[in-house]
Coordinates of C-alpha atoms and ligand atoms in Angstrom, one line a residue:
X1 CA 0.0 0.0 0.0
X2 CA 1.2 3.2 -0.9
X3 CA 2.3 6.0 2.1
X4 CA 1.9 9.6 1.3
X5 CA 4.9 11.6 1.0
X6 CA 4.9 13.7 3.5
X7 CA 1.8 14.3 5.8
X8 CA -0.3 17.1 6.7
X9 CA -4.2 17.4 8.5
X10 CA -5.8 18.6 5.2
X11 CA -5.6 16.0 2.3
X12 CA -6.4 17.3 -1.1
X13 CA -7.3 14.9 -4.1
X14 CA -7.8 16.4 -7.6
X15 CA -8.9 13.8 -10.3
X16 CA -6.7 15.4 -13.1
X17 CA -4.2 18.6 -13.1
X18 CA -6.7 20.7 -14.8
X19 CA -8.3 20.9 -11.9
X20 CA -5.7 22.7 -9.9
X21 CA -6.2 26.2 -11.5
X22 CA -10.1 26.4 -10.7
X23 CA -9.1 26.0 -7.1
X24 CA -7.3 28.7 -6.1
X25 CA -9.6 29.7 -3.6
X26 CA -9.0 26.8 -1.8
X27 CA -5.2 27.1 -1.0
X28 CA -5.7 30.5 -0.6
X29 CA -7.8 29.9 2.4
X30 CA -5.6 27.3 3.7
X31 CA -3.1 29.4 3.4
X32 CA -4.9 32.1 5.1
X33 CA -5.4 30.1 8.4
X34 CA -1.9 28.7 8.3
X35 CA -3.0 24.9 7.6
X36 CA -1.1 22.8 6.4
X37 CA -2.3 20.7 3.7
X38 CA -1.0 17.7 1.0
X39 CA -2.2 18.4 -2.4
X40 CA -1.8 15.1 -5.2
X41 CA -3.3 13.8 -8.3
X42 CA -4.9 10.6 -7.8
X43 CA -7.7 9.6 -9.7
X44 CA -10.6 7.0 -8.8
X45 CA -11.0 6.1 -13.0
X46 CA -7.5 6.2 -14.4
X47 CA -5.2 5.4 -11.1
X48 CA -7.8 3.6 -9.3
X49 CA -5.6 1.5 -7.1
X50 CA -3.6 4.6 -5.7
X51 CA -6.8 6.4 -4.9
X52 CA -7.8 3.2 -2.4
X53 CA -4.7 3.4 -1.0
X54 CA -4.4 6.4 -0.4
X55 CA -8.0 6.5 1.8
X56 CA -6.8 3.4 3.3
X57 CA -3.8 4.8 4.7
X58 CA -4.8 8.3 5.3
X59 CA -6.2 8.2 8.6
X60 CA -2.8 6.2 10.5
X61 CA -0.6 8.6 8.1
X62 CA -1.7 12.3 10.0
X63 CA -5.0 13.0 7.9
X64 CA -7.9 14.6 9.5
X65 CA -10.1 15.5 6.5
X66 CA -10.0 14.7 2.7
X67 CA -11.2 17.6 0.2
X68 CA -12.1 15.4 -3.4
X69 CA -12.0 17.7 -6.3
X70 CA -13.6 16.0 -9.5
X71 CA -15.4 16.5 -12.7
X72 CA -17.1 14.7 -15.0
X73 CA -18.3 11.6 -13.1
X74 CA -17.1 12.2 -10.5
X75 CA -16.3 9.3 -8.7
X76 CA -13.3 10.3 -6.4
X77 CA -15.1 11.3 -3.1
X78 CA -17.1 8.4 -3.2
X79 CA -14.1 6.0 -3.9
X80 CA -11.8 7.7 -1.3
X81 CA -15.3 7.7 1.2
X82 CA -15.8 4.2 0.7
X83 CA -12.1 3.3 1.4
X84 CA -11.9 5.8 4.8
X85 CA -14.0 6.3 8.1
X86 CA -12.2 10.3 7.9
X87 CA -14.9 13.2 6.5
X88 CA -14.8 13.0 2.7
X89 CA -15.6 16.9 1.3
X90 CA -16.3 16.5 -2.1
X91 CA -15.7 19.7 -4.4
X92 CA -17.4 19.3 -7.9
X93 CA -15.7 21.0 -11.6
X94 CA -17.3 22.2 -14.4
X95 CA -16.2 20.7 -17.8
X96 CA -18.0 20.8 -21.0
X97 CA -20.8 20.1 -22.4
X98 CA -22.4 20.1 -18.5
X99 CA -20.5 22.9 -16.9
X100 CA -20.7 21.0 -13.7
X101 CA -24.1 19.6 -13.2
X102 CA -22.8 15.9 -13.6
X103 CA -19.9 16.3 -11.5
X104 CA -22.4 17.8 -8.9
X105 CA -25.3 14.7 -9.2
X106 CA -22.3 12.2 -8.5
X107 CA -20.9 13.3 -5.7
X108 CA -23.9 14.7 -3.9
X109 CA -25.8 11.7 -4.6
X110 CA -24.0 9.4 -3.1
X111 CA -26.0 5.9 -1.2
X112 CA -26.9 5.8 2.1
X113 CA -23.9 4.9 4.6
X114 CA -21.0 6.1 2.8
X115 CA -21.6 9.9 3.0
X116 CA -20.0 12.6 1.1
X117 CA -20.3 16.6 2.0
X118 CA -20.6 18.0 -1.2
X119 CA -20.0 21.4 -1.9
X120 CA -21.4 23.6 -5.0
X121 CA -19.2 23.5 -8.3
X122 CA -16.6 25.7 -9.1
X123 CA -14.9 28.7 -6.7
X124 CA -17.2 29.3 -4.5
X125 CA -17.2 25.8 -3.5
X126 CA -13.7 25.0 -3.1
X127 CA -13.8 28.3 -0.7
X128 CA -16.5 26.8 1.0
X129 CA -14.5 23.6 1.0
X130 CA -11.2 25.2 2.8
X131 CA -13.7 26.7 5.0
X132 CA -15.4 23.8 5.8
X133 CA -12.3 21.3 6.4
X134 CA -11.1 24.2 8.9
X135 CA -14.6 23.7 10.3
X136 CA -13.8 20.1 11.4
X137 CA -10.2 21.0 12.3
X138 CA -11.3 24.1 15.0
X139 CA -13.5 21.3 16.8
X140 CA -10.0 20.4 18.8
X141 CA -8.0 23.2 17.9
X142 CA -9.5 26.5 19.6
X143 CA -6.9 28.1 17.9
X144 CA -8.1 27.6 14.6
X145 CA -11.5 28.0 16.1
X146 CA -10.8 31.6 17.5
X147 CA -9.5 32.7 13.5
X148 CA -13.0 31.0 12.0
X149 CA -14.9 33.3 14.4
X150 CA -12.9 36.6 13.6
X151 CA -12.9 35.4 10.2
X152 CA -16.9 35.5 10.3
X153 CA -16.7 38.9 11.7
X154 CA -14.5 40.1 8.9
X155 CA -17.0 38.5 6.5
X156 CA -19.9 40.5 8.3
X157 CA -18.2 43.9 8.1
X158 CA -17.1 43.9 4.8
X159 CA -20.7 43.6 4.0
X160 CA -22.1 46.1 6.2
X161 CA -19.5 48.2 4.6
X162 CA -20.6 48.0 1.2
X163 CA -24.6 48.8 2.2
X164 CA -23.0 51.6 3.5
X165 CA -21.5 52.2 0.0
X166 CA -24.4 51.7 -1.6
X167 CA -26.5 53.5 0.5
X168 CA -24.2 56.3 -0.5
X169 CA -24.9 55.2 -4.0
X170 CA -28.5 55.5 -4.1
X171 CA -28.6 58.8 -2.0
X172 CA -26.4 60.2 -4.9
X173 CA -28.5 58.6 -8.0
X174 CA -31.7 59.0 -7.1
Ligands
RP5_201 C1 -11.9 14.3 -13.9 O1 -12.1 14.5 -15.3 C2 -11.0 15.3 -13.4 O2 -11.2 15.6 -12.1 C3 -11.2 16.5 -14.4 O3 -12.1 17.4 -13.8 C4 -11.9 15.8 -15.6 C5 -11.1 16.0 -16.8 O4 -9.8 15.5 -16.7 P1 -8.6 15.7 -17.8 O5 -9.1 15.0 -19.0 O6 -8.5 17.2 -17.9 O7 -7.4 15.1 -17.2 O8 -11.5 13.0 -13.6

């Protein structure tokens, strides 16, 4: 069975390469909250043995949660669930002709007693995916827990701020 080279809390599995520049929202949150993660190829079609392997050995090499980015039919986070007892995120990509819609069906709908947390397609859900693996980290890290919260707050401001701009807006336009 194969180890993973190197180890880190966050595991993240793209099905091909050409997923890795619709994610940069992702590393950029990671990055953000100073997790470390481990980012590899590993597909549940075309490298099917690694991908078991690499959910089988995840949890005794370091890994807390496993982000799944996949299009197509997407198969990975359902593979890597089925093969690990860790939380499988799974982060659907839009290819043609379906921009998304079929990588979204097959991870979301995935059989009762394997489960999958799906997040929508594209940026906003490998955002929500950083977000969300930081989610499960903070529950024994306060930490990490503390930076969520002020993270929320920032959120929260930045949009009372622009109301404020465009209440401006409207008082000048109308
Ligand atoms: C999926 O097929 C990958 O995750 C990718 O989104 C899609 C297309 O892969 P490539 O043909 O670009 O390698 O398995």
């Amino acid at each position: 069975m194969e180890k993973i080279e190197g180890t880190a809390q966050v595991a993240i599995v793209m099905g091909s390469k050409s997923d890795f520049p619709n994610i940069a929202s992702l590393f950029k949150i990671l990055k953000k909250f100073n997790v470390e993660f481990l980012a590899k190829v590993c597909s549940a079609h075309r490298t099917p043995d690694e991908a078991v392997a690499f959910a089988k050995n995840a949890k005794e090499d370091g890994v807390k949660v496993i982000i799944c980015v996949a299009g197509m039919a997407a198969h990975l986070a359902g593979v890597i669930a089925a093969n690990t007892t860790l939380p499988v995120i799974g982060l659907p990509m839009a290819c043609k002709p379906f921009n998304g819609i079929d990588a979204l069906l097959s991870t979301v709908q995935m059989p009762p007693g394997i489960p999958v947390a799906s997040v929508t397609v594209g940026s906003a859900g490998a955002k929500n995916a950083a977000l969300y693996a930081i989610g499960i980290l903070a529950l024994s890290d306060d930490k990490l827990a503390m930076k969520l919260h002020e993270f929320r707050i920032e959120q929260t401001l930045q949009v009372h701020n622009t109301n404020k701009e465009l209440q401006d807006e409207l008082k000048s336009c109308f």
